[in-house]
Coordinates of C-alpha atoms in Angstrom, one line a residue:
M96 CA 103.9 111.8 52.9
S97 CA 101.6 114.8 53.4
K98 CA 98.1 114.5 52.0
A99 CA 95.7 117.4 51.4
M100 CA 92.4 117.2 53.3
T101 CA 89.8 119.4 55.0
G102 CA 90.3 120.4 58.6
A103 CA 87.3 118.3 59.6
K104 CA 88.8 115.3 58.0
M105 CA 92.2 116.1 59.6
V106 CA 90.5 115.9 63.0
V107 CA 89.2 112.4 62.4
Q108 CA 92.5 111.3 60.8
A109 CA 94.5 112.7 63.8
L110 CA 92.3 110.8 66.2
R111 CA 92.7 107.6 64.2
D112 CA 96.5 108.1 64.2
Q113 CA 96.5 108.6 68.0
G114 CA 94.7 105.2 68.4
V115 CA 91.5 106.7 69.5
D116 CA 88.5 104.3 69.3
T117 CA 85.9 106.2 71.2
V118 CA 84.8 109.8 71.3
F119 CA 82.1 111.2 73.7
G120 CA 80.3 114.2 72.4
Y121 CA 77.3 116.3 71.5
P122 CA 76.8 117.9 68.1
G123 CA 76.1 121.6 67.3
G124 CA 76.5 124.0 64.4
A125 CA 80.2 124.8 65.0
V126 CA 81.3 121.2 64.8
L127 CA 78.9 119.8 62.1
P128 CA 81.7 119.4 59.5
I129 CA 83.6 117.1 62.0
Y130 CA 80.4 115.2 62.7
D131 CA 79.9 114.8 59.0
E132 CA 83.3 113.1 58.8
I133 CA 82.6 110.9 61.8
F134 CA 79.4 109.7 60.0
Q135 CA 81.5 108.7 57.0
Q136 CA 83.9 106.4 58.9
N137 CA 83.7 103.3 61.1
D138 CA 87.0 103.2 63.0
I139 CA 86.0 105.6 65.8
R140 CA 82.8 105.1 67.7
H141 CA 80.9 108.2 68.8
I142 CA 78.9 108.1 72.1
L143 CA 76.1 110.6 72.1
V144 CA 75.8 112.0 75.7
R145 CA 72.9 114.1 76.9
H146 CA 74.9 117.0 78.3
E147 CA 78.5 118.2 77.6
Q148 CA 79.5 117.9 81.2
G149 CA 78.6 114.2 80.8
A150 CA 80.9 114.0 77.8
V151 CA 83.9 115.2 79.7
H152 CA 83.2 113.0 82.8
A153 CA 82.7 110.0 80.5
A154 CA 86.1 110.7 78.8
E155 CA 87.6 110.9 82.3
G156 CA 86.1 107.5 83.3
Y157 CA 87.4 106.0 80.1
A158 CA 90.9 107.4 80.6
R159 CA 91.1 106.3 84.2
A160 CA 89.9 102.8 83.5
T161 CA 91.9 102.1 80.3
G162 CA 95.1 104.2 80.9
K163 CA 94.5 105.9 77.5
P164 CA 93.6 109.5 77.0
G165 CA 89.8 110.2 76.8
V166 CA 88.4 112.3 74.0
C167 CA 85.3 114.4 73.7
L168 CA 83.9 116.7 71.0
V169 CA 81.5 119.6 71.8
T170 CA 80.2 122.7 70.0
S171 CA 81.0 126.3 70.6
G172 CA 79.5 128.7 73.2
P173 CA 77.4 126.7 75.7
G174 CA 78.8 123.4 74.5
A175 CA 82.3 124.6 75.5
T176 CA 81.2 126.3 78.8
N177 CA 79.3 123.1 79.8
A178 CA 82.6 121.3 79.6
V179 CA 84.4 123.6 82.1
T180 CA 83.4 121.6 85.2
G181 CA 84.8 118.4 83.7
L182 CA 88.0 120.1 82.6
T183 CA 88.5 121.5 86.1
D184 CA 87.8 118.0 87.6
A185 CA 90.4 116.4 85.3
L186 CA 93.0 119.1 86.1
M187 CA 92.6 118.6 89.8
D188 CA 92.8 114.8 89.5
S189 CA 95.5 114.7 86.8
I190 CA 93.3 112.9 84.2
P191 CA 94.5 112.9 80.5
I192 CA 91.7 114.0 78.3
V193 CA 91.6 115.9 75.0
V194 CA 88.6 118.1 74.4
L195 CA 87.8 119.4 70.9
T196 CA 85.5 122.4 70.7
G197 CA 83.9 124.1 67.8
Q198 CA 84.3 127.9 67.4
V199 CA 82.6 130.5 65.2
P200 CA 84.5 131.3 61.9
T201 CA 87.8 133.1 62.4
F202 CA 86.4 136.3 60.7
M203 CA 83.6 136.4 63.3
I204 CA 85.6 135.9 66.4
G205 CA 85.2 138.9 68.7
S206 CA 81.9 140.0 67.1
D207 CA 79.6 138.4 69.7
A208 CA 78.4 136.0 67.0
F209 CA 75.7 133.4 67.8
Q210 CA 77.1 130.8 70.2
E211 CA 80.4 132.5 70.5
A212 CA 82.5 132.4 73.7
D213 CA 86.1 133.0 74.4
T214 CA 86.7 129.3 74.9
V215 CA 90.5 129.6 75.2
G216 CA 90.2 132.4 77.7
I217 CA 87.6 130.6 79.8
T218 CA 89.4 127.3 79.9
R219 CA 93.0 128.6 80.3
P220 CA 92.8 128.2 84.1
C221 CA 91.4 124.7 84.0
T222 CA 93.6 123.0 81.3
K223 CA 97.2 122.0 81.1
H224 CA 97.3 123.9 77.9
N225 CA 94.8 125.0 75.2
W226 CA 95.0 126.1 71.6
L227 CA 92.9 128.2 69.2
V228 CA 93.7 127.0 65.7
K229 CA 93.2 129.7 63.1
E230 CA 95.1 128.0 60.2
T231 CA 94.1 124.7 58.8
E232 CA 97.7 123.7 58.0
K233 CA 98.5 123.8 61.7
L234 CA 95.5 121.8 62.8
S235 CA 96.7 118.2 62.6
A236 CA 100.1 119.0 64.3
T237 CA 98.3 120.8 67.1
I238 CA 96.0 117.9 67.8
H239 CA 99.0 115.6 68.0
E240 CA 100.8 118.0 70.3
A241 CA 97.7 118.1 72.4
F242 CA 97.8 114.4 73.0
H243 CA 101.4 114.6 73.9
V244 CA 100.8 117.4 76.5
A245 CA 97.8 115.6 78.0
T246 CA 99.7 112.4 78.6
A247 CA 103.3 113.5 79.3
G248 CA 104.5 114.4 82.7
R249 CA 101.7 115.0 85.2
P250 CA 98.6 114.1 83.0
G251 CA 95.8 116.5 82.6
P252 CA 93.2 118.0 80.3
V253 CA 93.9 119.9 77.1
L254 CA 91.6 121.7 74.7
V255 CA 91.8 122.5 71.0
D256 CA 89.3 125.2 69.8
I257 CA 88.6 124.8 66.1
P258 CA 86.8 127.6 64.1
K259 CA 84.2 126.4 61.6
D260 CA 86.0 127.8 58.6
V261 CA 89.2 126.0 59.6
Q262 CA 87.2 122.8 59.5
F263 CA 86.0 123.5 55.9
A264 CA 89.3 124.7 54.5
S265 CA 91.9 122.2 53.1
A266 CA 95.6 121.8 53.7
D267 CA 98.3 119.2 54.0
Y268 CA 97.9 116.7 56.8
Q269 CA 100.8 116.3 59.2
P270 CA 101.3 112.8 60.5
R271 CA 101.8 112.0 64.2
N272 CA 105.6 111.9 64.0
A273 CA 105.7 115.4 62.5
A274 CA 104.2 117.0 65.7
K275 CA 106.5 119.3 67.7
T276 CA 106.6 117.5 71.0
Q277 CA 110.1 118.5 72.0
R278 CA 108.8 121.7 73.5
Y279 CA 107.3 119.8 76.4
Q280 CA 109.6 117.0 77.8
P281 CA 109.1 116.7 81.6
Q282 CA 111.9 115.3 83.7
V283 CA 111.2 111.6 84.5
K284 CA 114.5 110.4 86.1
G285 CA 115.0 111.4 89.7
D286 CA 118.2 112.8 91.2
M287 CA 120.4 109.9 92.2
E288 CA 122.1 111.7 95.1
M289 CA 118.7 112.5 96.7
I290 CA 117.4 108.9 96.0
T291 CA 120.5 107.6 97.8
K292 CA 119.8 109.9 100.8
L293 CA 116.2 108.6 100.9
V294 CA 117.5 105.0 100.9
E295 CA 119.8 105.9 103.8
A296 CA 116.7 107.1 105.7
I297 CA 114.8 103.9 104.8
E298 CA 117.6 101.9 106.3
T299 CA 117.4 103.6 109.7
A300 CA 113.8 104.6 110.1
K301 CA 112.1 103.3 113.3
R302 CA 108.5 104.3 112.3
P303 CA 108.3 104.6 108.6
V304 CA 105.1 104.8 106.4
F305 CA 104.5 105.0 102.7
Y306 CA 101.9 107.7 101.8
T307 CA 100.8 107.1 98.2
G308 CA 98.5 108.9 95.8
G309 CA 97.0 109.0 92.3
G310 CA 100.4 109.7 90.8
V311 CA 101.3 106.0 91.3
I312 CA 98.4 104.9 89.2
N313 CA 98.9 107.7 86.6
S314 CA 102.5 106.5 86.1
G315 CA 101.2 103.1 84.8
P316 CA 101.0 99.5 85.8
A317 CA 104.7 99.1 86.2
A318 CA 104.8 101.8 89.0
S319 CA 102.2 99.9 91.0
Q320 CA 104.2 96.7 90.7
L321 CA 107.4 98.5 91.8
L322 CA 105.5 100.0 94.7
R323 CA 104.2 96.6 95.8
E324 CA 107.7 95.2 95.6
L325 CA 109.3 97.9 97.6
V326 CA 106.6 97.9 100.3
D327 CA 106.6 94.1 100.7
A328 CA 110.4 93.9 100.6
T329 CA 111.0 96.6 103.3
G330 CA 108.0 95.5 105.4
F331 CA 106.9 99.1 105.8
P332 CA 103.2 100.0 106.4
I333 CA 101.4 101.8 103.5
T334 CA 98.4 104.1 103.3
S335 CA 96.9 105.9 100.4
T336 CA 94.8 108.9 99.5
L337 CA 91.3 108.6 98.0
M338 CA 92.9 108.8 94.5
G339 CA 95.5 106.2 95.1
L340 CA 93.3 103.2 96.1
G341 CA 94.3 100.0 94.2
A342 CA 98.0 100.9 93.6
Y343 CA 98.7 98.6 96.6
P344 CA 96.3 95.7 97.1
A345 CA 93.8 96.0 100.0
S346 CA 94.7 92.4 100.9
G347 CA 98.4 93.3 101.1
R348 CA 100.1 92.7 104.5
G349 CA 101.3 96.3 104.6
W350 CA 98.0 97.9 104.0
L351 CA 96.6 100.3 106.6
G352 CA 93.6 101.6 104.5
M353 CA 92.9 105.1 103.3
L354 CA 94.0 108.1 105.3
G355 CA 92.7 111.6 105.6
M356 CA 89.5 113.3 106.8
H357 CA 87.5 110.1 106.6
G358 CA 90.5 107.8 106.6
L359 CA 91.0 104.9 109.0
Y360 CA 92.1 105.3 112.6
E361 CA 95.3 103.3 112.2
A362 CA 96.3 105.1 109.0
N363 CA 95.9 108.5 110.4
L364 CA 97.7 107.7 113.6
A365 CA 100.5 106.1 111.7
M366 CA 100.9 109.3 109.6
H367 CA 100.8 111.4 112.8
G368 CA 103.4 109.3 114.6
C369 CA 105.8 108.3 111.9
D370 CA 109.5 109.3 111.8
L371 CA 109.8 108.9 108.0
M372 CA 107.0 109.7 105.6
I373 CA 107.6 108.6 102.0
N374 CA 105.1 110.5 99.8
V375 CA 104.8 108.7 96.5
G376 CA 102.7 110.5 93.9
A377 CA 100.5 112.5 96.2
R378 CA 100.2 116.3 96.6
F379 CA 99.7 116.9 100.4
D380 CA 96.0 117.8 99.8
D381 CA 94.3 119.6 102.7
R382 CA 91.9 116.7 103.2
I383 CA 95.0 114.6 104.0
T384 CA 97.1 117.0 106.0
G385 CA 94.5 118.6 108.1
R386 CA 96.0 121.4 110.2
L387 CA 99.5 121.9 108.6
D388 CA 101.3 123.0 111.8
A389 CA 100.3 119.7 113.4
F390 CA 100.8 117.5 110.4
S391 CA 103.1 114.6 111.2
P392 CA 105.2 116.9 113.4
N393 CA 108.1 114.5 114.1
S394 CA 108.8 113.0 110.8
R395 CA 111.3 113.5 108.0
K396 CA 109.4 113.7 104.8
A397 CA 110.2 112.5 101.2
H398 CA 108.2 113.6 98.2
I399 CA 108.4 111.8 94.9
D400 CA 106.4 113.7 92.2
I401 CA 106.7 114.4 88.5
D402 CA 105.3 117.9 88.9
P403 CA 108.0 120.3 90.1
S404 CA 105.3 122.8 91.2
S405 CA 104.0 120.3 93.8
I406 CA 107.3 119.9 95.5
N407 CA 107.5 122.1 98.7
K408 CA 104.2 123.8 97.6
V409 CA 102.2 122.8 100.7
V410 CA 104.7 120.9 103.0
R411 CA 108.4 121.4 103.2
T412 CA 110.2 118.1 102.6
D413 CA 113.6 116.7 103.5
F414 CA 114.0 114.5 100.4
P415 CA 112.4 116.2 97.3
I416 CA 112.6 114.0 94.2
I417 CA 111.3 115.3 90.9
G418 CA 110.6 112.4 88.5
D419 CA 108.2 109.8 87.2
V420 CA 107.0 107.5 90.0
G421 CA 107.9 104.4 88.1
H422 CA 111.4 105.5 87.2
V423 CA 112.1 106.8 90.8
L424 CA 110.8 103.7 92.5
E425 CA 112.9 101.5 90.2
D426 CA 116.0 103.5 91.2
V427 CA 115.1 103.4 94.9
L428 CA 114.8 99.6 94.7
K429 CA 118.1 99.3 92.8
V430 CA 120.0 101.4 95.3
W431 CA 118.4 99.8 98.3
K432 CA 119.2 96.3 97.1
A433 CA 122.7 97.2 96.2
R434 CA 123.3 98.5 99.7
G435 CA 122.2 95.2 101.2
R436 CA 118.4 95.5 101.7
K437 CA 118.8 97.0 105.2
V438 CA 116.0 98.2 107.4
N439 CA 115.7 98.8 111.2
R440 CA 114.0 95.5 112.0
E441 CA 113.8 96.1 115.8
G442 CA 112.2 99.5 115.3
L443 CA 109.8 98.1 112.7
Q444 CA 108.7 95.3 115.0
R445 CA 107.8 97.8 117.7
W446 CA 106.1 100.1 115.1
W447 CA 103.9 97.3 113.8
A448 CA 103.0 96.3 117.4
E449 CA 101.7 99.8 117.9
I450 CA 99.8 99.8 114.7
E451 CA 98.2 96.4 115.5
E452 CA 96.9 98.0 118.7
W453 CA 95.3 100.8 116.7
K454 CA 93.8 98.3 114.3
K455 CA 92.0 96.6 117.3
V456 CA 89.8 99.7 117.6
D457 CA 88.1 98.5 114.4
C458 CA 87.1 102.0 113.3
L459 CA 84.7 100.9 110.6
K460 CA 82.7 98.7 113.0
Y461 CA 78.9 99.4 113.0
K462 CA 75.8 97.9 114.6
P463 CA 73.6 96.4 111.9
S464 CA 69.9 97.2 112.0
G465 CA 67.1 94.7 111.5
K466 CA 64.7 97.4 110.4
T467 CA 66.5 99.9 108.2
I468 CA 69.5 99.5 105.9
R469 CA 72.6 101.2 107.3
P470 CA 74.8 102.6 104.5
Q471 CA 77.8 100.8 105.9
H472 CA 76.0 97.5 105.7
A473 CA 74.9 98.3 102.1
M474 CA 78.6 98.9 101.1
A475 CA 79.8 95.8 103.0
R476 CA 77.3 93.6 101.2
L477 CA 78.1 95.1 97.9
E478 CA 81.8 94.4 98.5
A479 CA 81.1 90.8 99.6
L480 CA 78.9 90.0 96.5
T481 CA 81.1 91.7 93.9
K482 CA 84.7 91.5 95.0
D483 CA 85.5 88.3 93.1
R484 CA 84.1 89.7 89.8
D485 CA 85.7 91.7 87.1
R486 CA 84.6 94.9 88.8
Y487 CA 85.0 98.7 88.3
I488 CA 83.6 101.2 90.8
C489 CA 82.7 104.8 90.2
T490 CA 81.2 107.2 92.7
E491 CA 79.4 110.5 93.0
V492 CA 80.5 112.8 95.8
G493 CA 79.5 112.8 99.4
Q494 CA 79.0 110.4 102.3
H495 CA 78.4 107.5 99.9
Q496 CA 81.8 108.2 98.3
M497 CA 83.6 107.9 101.6
W498 CA 81.7 104.8 102.7
A499 CA 82.6 103.2 99.3
A500 CA 86.3 104.1 99.8
Q501 CA 86.2 102.6 103.4
Y502 CA 84.3 99.4 102.8
L503 CA 85.2 98.4 99.2
G504 CA 88.6 96.8 98.6
F505 CA 90.7 97.3 95.5
E506 CA 93.4 94.8 94.5
D507 CA 94.5 96.5 91.3
P508 CA 94.9 100.1 89.9
N509 CA 92.5 101.7 87.5
R510 CA 89.5 100.0 89.2
W511 CA 88.4 103.0 91.2
M512 CA 87.0 106.2 89.6
T513 CA 86.0 109.1 91.8
S514 CA 86.2 112.9 91.9
G515 CA 88.8 113.7 94.5
G516 CA 90.2 117.2 94.1
L517 CA 87.1 119.1 92.8
G518 CA 84.5 116.9 94.5
T519 CA 82.1 117.1 91.5
M520 CA 78.6 115.9 92.2
G521 CA 77.3 114.4 89.0
Y522 CA 80.7 112.9 88.1
G523 CA 80.0 109.2 88.7
F524 CA 77.2 108.3 86.3
P525 CA 78.8 109.6 83.1
A526 CA 82.2 108.3 84.3
S527 CA 80.6 104.8 84.6
I528 CA 79.5 105.1 81.0
G529 CA 83.1 105.9 80.0
V530 CA 84.4 102.9 82.0
Q531 CA 81.9 100.6 80.5
M532 CA 82.9 101.7 77.0
G533 CA 86.5 100.8 77.8
H534 CA 85.5 97.5 79.4
P535 CA 82.3 96.3 77.8
D536 CA 82.2 92.9 79.5
A537 CA 83.1 94.1 83.0
L538 CA 80.7 94.8 86.0
V539 CA 80.7 98.6 86.3
I540 CA 78.9 100.0 89.4
N541 CA 78.4 103.7 90.3
V542 CA 77.9 104.2 94.0
A543 CA 75.8 107.3 94.3
G544 CA 73.8 109.5 96.6
E545 CA 70.4 110.5 95.3
A546 CA 71.3 114.2 95.3
S547 CA 74.5 113.7 93.3
W548 CA 73.0 111.2 90.9
L549 CA 70.2 113.6 89.9
M550 CA 72.7 116.1 88.6
N551 CA 73.4 114.0 85.5
M552 CA 70.5 111.6 85.5
Q553 CA 69.8 112.4 81.9
E554 CA 72.7 110.1 80.9
L555 CA 70.2 107.2 81.4
G556 CA 69.4 108.0 77.8
T557 CA 73.0 107.3 76.8
A558 CA 73.2 104.1 78.8
V559 CA 70.0 102.8 77.2
Q560 CA 70.8 103.9 73.6
F561 CA 74.2 102.2 73.6
R562 CA 73.1 99.2 75.7
L563 CA 75.6 99.9 78.4
P564 CA 74.9 97.7 81.4
V565 CA 76.1 100.2 84.1
K566 CA 74.6 99.7 87.5
Q567 CA 73.6 102.8 89.5
F568 CA 73.7 101.9 93.2
I569 CA 72.0 104.8 95.0
L570 CA 72.3 105.2 98.7
N571 CA 69.1 107.2 99.2
N572 CA 68.9 109.0 102.5
E573 CA 66.7 111.8 101.2
R574 CA 69.4 114.2 102.4
L575 CA 72.4 116.1 101.1
G576 CA 74.2 113.7 103.5
M577 CA 77.7 115.2 103.9
V578 CA 76.2 118.7 104.1
R579 CA 73.7 117.6 106.7
Q580 CA 76.5 115.8 108.7
W581 CA 78.6 119.0 108.8
Q582 CA 75.6 121.0 109.8
E583 CA 74.9 118.6 112.7
L584 CA 78.5 118.5 113.9
L585 CA 79.7 122.0 113.2
H586 CA 76.7 124.3 112.7
G587 CA 74.5 123.6 115.7
E588 CA 72.1 121.2 113.9
R589 CA 70.8 124.0 111.7
Y590 CA 69.9 122.0 108.6
S591 CA 69.8 124.8 106.1
H592 CA 68.5 123.4 102.8
S593 CA 70.1 120.0 103.2
W594 CA 67.0 117.9 103.0
S595 CA 65.9 116.7 99.5
E596 CA 62.3 117.5 98.7
A597 CA 60.1 116.1 95.9
L598 CA 62.4 113.2 95.0
P599 CA 61.4 111.1 92.0
D600 CA 60.3 107.5 92.2
F601 CA 63.6 106.1 90.9
V602 CA 62.1 102.9 89.7
K603 CA 59.5 104.7 87.6
L604 CA 62.2 107.1 86.4
A605 CA 64.4 104.1 85.3
E606 CA 61.5 102.5 83.5
A607 CA 60.6 105.8 81.8
F608 CA 64.0 105.7 80.2
G609 CA 63.6 102.0 79.3
C610 CA 65.9 100.4 81.8
K611 CA 65.4 98.3 85.0
G612 CA 64.6 99.9 88.4
I613 CA 65.0 98.1 91.7
I614 CA 64.0 99.4 95.2
C615 CA 65.1 97.9 98.5
K616 CA 64.4 99.1 102.0
D617 CA 64.6 95.9 104.1
P618 CA 68.0 94.6 105.2
A619 CA 66.7 91.1 104.8
D620 CA 66.1 91.7 101.1
L621 CA 69.4 93.4 100.3
D622 CA 71.5 90.5 99.1
D623 CA 68.9 89.2 96.7
A624 CA 68.3 92.7 95.4
I625 CA 72.0 93.3 94.8
M626 CA 72.3 89.9 93.0
E627 CA 69.3 90.9 90.8
M628 CA 71.1 94.1 89.9
I629 CA 74.3 92.3 89.1
E630 CA 72.7 89.6 87.0
H631 CA 70.5 91.9 84.9
D632 CA 72.1 92.3 81.4
G633 CA 71.2 96.0 81.0
P634 CA 71.5 99.2 82.9
V635 CA 70.0 99.3 86.3
V636 CA 68.9 102.0 88.8
F637 CA 69.0 100.5 92.3
D638 CA 67.2 102.7 94.9
C639 CA 68.6 101.6 98.2
L640 CA 66.7 103.3 101.0
V641 CA 69.1 103.8 103.9
E642 CA 69.1 105.3 107.4
K643 CA 68.5 109.1 106.9
H644 CA 70.7 110.5 109.6
E645 CA 73.8 108.2 109.5
N646 CA 77.1 110.0 109.9
C647 CA 80.3 109.0 108.2
F648 CA 83.1 108.1 110.6
P649 CA 86.0 108.3 111.3
M650 CA 86.2 112.0 110.7
I651 CA 88.9 114.5 111.4
P652 CA 87.1 117.8 112.1
S653 CA 88.1 120.7 110.1
G654 CA 91.3 122.3 111.6
E655 CA 92.2 119.4 113.7
P656 CA 95.4 117.1 113.5
H657 CA 95.4 113.5 112.5
N658 CA 95.3 112.2 116.1
K659 CA 92.1 114.0 116.9
M660 CA 89.3 112.0 115.3
L661 CA 85.6 111.5 115.7
L662 CA 84.7 107.8 115.7
G663 CA 81.4 106.0 115.4
E664 CA 79.6 104.8 118.5
A665 CA 80.5 101.2 117.9
S666 CA 84.3 101.8 118.0
T667 CA 84.6 104.8 120.3
K668 CA 84.7 102.8 123.5
D669 CA 87.6 100.6 122.1
A670 CA 89.6 103.7 121.2
I671 CA 89.5 105.5 124.5
G672 CA 92.8 105.2 126.1
A673 CA 94.5 103.9 123.0
K674 CA 98.1 105.2 122.8
G675 CA 98.3 108.3 120.7
A676 CA 94.5 108.8 120.4
V677 CA 92.8 112.0 121.6
M678 CA 89.1 111.6 121.2
V679 CA 86.7 114.5 120.6

């Protein structure tokens, strides 16, 4: 039964009806009526961030770690514009978040009022959909529709802009089941004829590979389980994008590791040399494909994706299947089993023998140093000391992000939070706050570079205020590491503005905010320092001083195919002469 209430009260009630328990936000004049309603209830916890960008990234981290949509609330004008980076990040990585923004009163819109911005116009390119609600009677139904759009089909960010007079006015509240969701009902079942053709290809392929992405994780836990069943039953090798790590376990017998620009040698060569590529929930990103005319040149390609616009957008495919990953994988398994579980065992045996030779290159091998901490060693020790714990990993963006993806193993989905498509420096710290809110008893670690971490370092205040024991593990090389690496390899060693100057004392900075700071520069002290970080019951900033000019390998140089990789010094000599490898 409908019930009259103010627009501000509707917002809180709609969030309650959607099962929201946490909102990340920052108050301002245009949202004060909503904040007043938040003050008068106890069902929804509000987390006060220190910057609106942090609110959106925190909502992203919460969404990715819990599987539920993240929610944030910000004011008009600069509050909304500060949210744009996070919205774009969520759109690129298909993260379901609902952003509620305040707006000047309806009668002042277009008058250049104080803290007015065309929020709907500004955010239209970086949301799945957005709304400006000018009538209070439409507010609750719009919020319910926003949650539906954010989570249905390919997930993504949505925004509801709410003028201040709409928040004050009263109207009848529309419950969740009254929302008009039928206007957006994406196709979830794949075409059975095309699925059968894919199964026929699976039965005969000599050199198959599964290429998986974040769409598997976005589809939910059942999709990851179905993927594992299909991979293990067929005996096919599997690789993943940066966004798909954890959908298939790193300890699984089919696992080749991550592929792409900084992917593993064996994964990239398998993609280059396969005869059947089965893309499950990935979008043929340029960091994966490299040079398109040389991308997996001799393979037939399948593409399973819920977003029709992704099919044949970048790479033409032989088996295009539009549908939800979970539903499609379920049907693939059913058809494959019904037809006798057939694979080309002789071809597979030869294919795995070739892959095992590539694995012997050991592309992540490095020479430890007794004097300085190499970043690979820092990641290897972090993995060894935390892998058996209830652990969630976030990252910032740069070399440290790639080292984390290479050296940390993920056995389950929703344990790895990183900015893939947009590559947002400053993402990881607020994301770790969102993850910790979703999993208060878990170990949450943000692997960072010092330059990225400084972009949203103010969120230390949030971590301390809400007693969130997030661990900030900073690989400090006093450089913009990935920029410096590209300048060394591709720009004649002209290091234009890639060396950090006037860095803070991170230990003192942590203590100034009221949390623990740790510094470590001796490899012999690293394990003890990591354990000190883990066992501390509050937030920690760990300043890990690492080798300043370390490069991240393997690396496919820009514009090169998958079989033309730069390898580190320790593994290069083992790769020379390996079948299919062309060394730079």
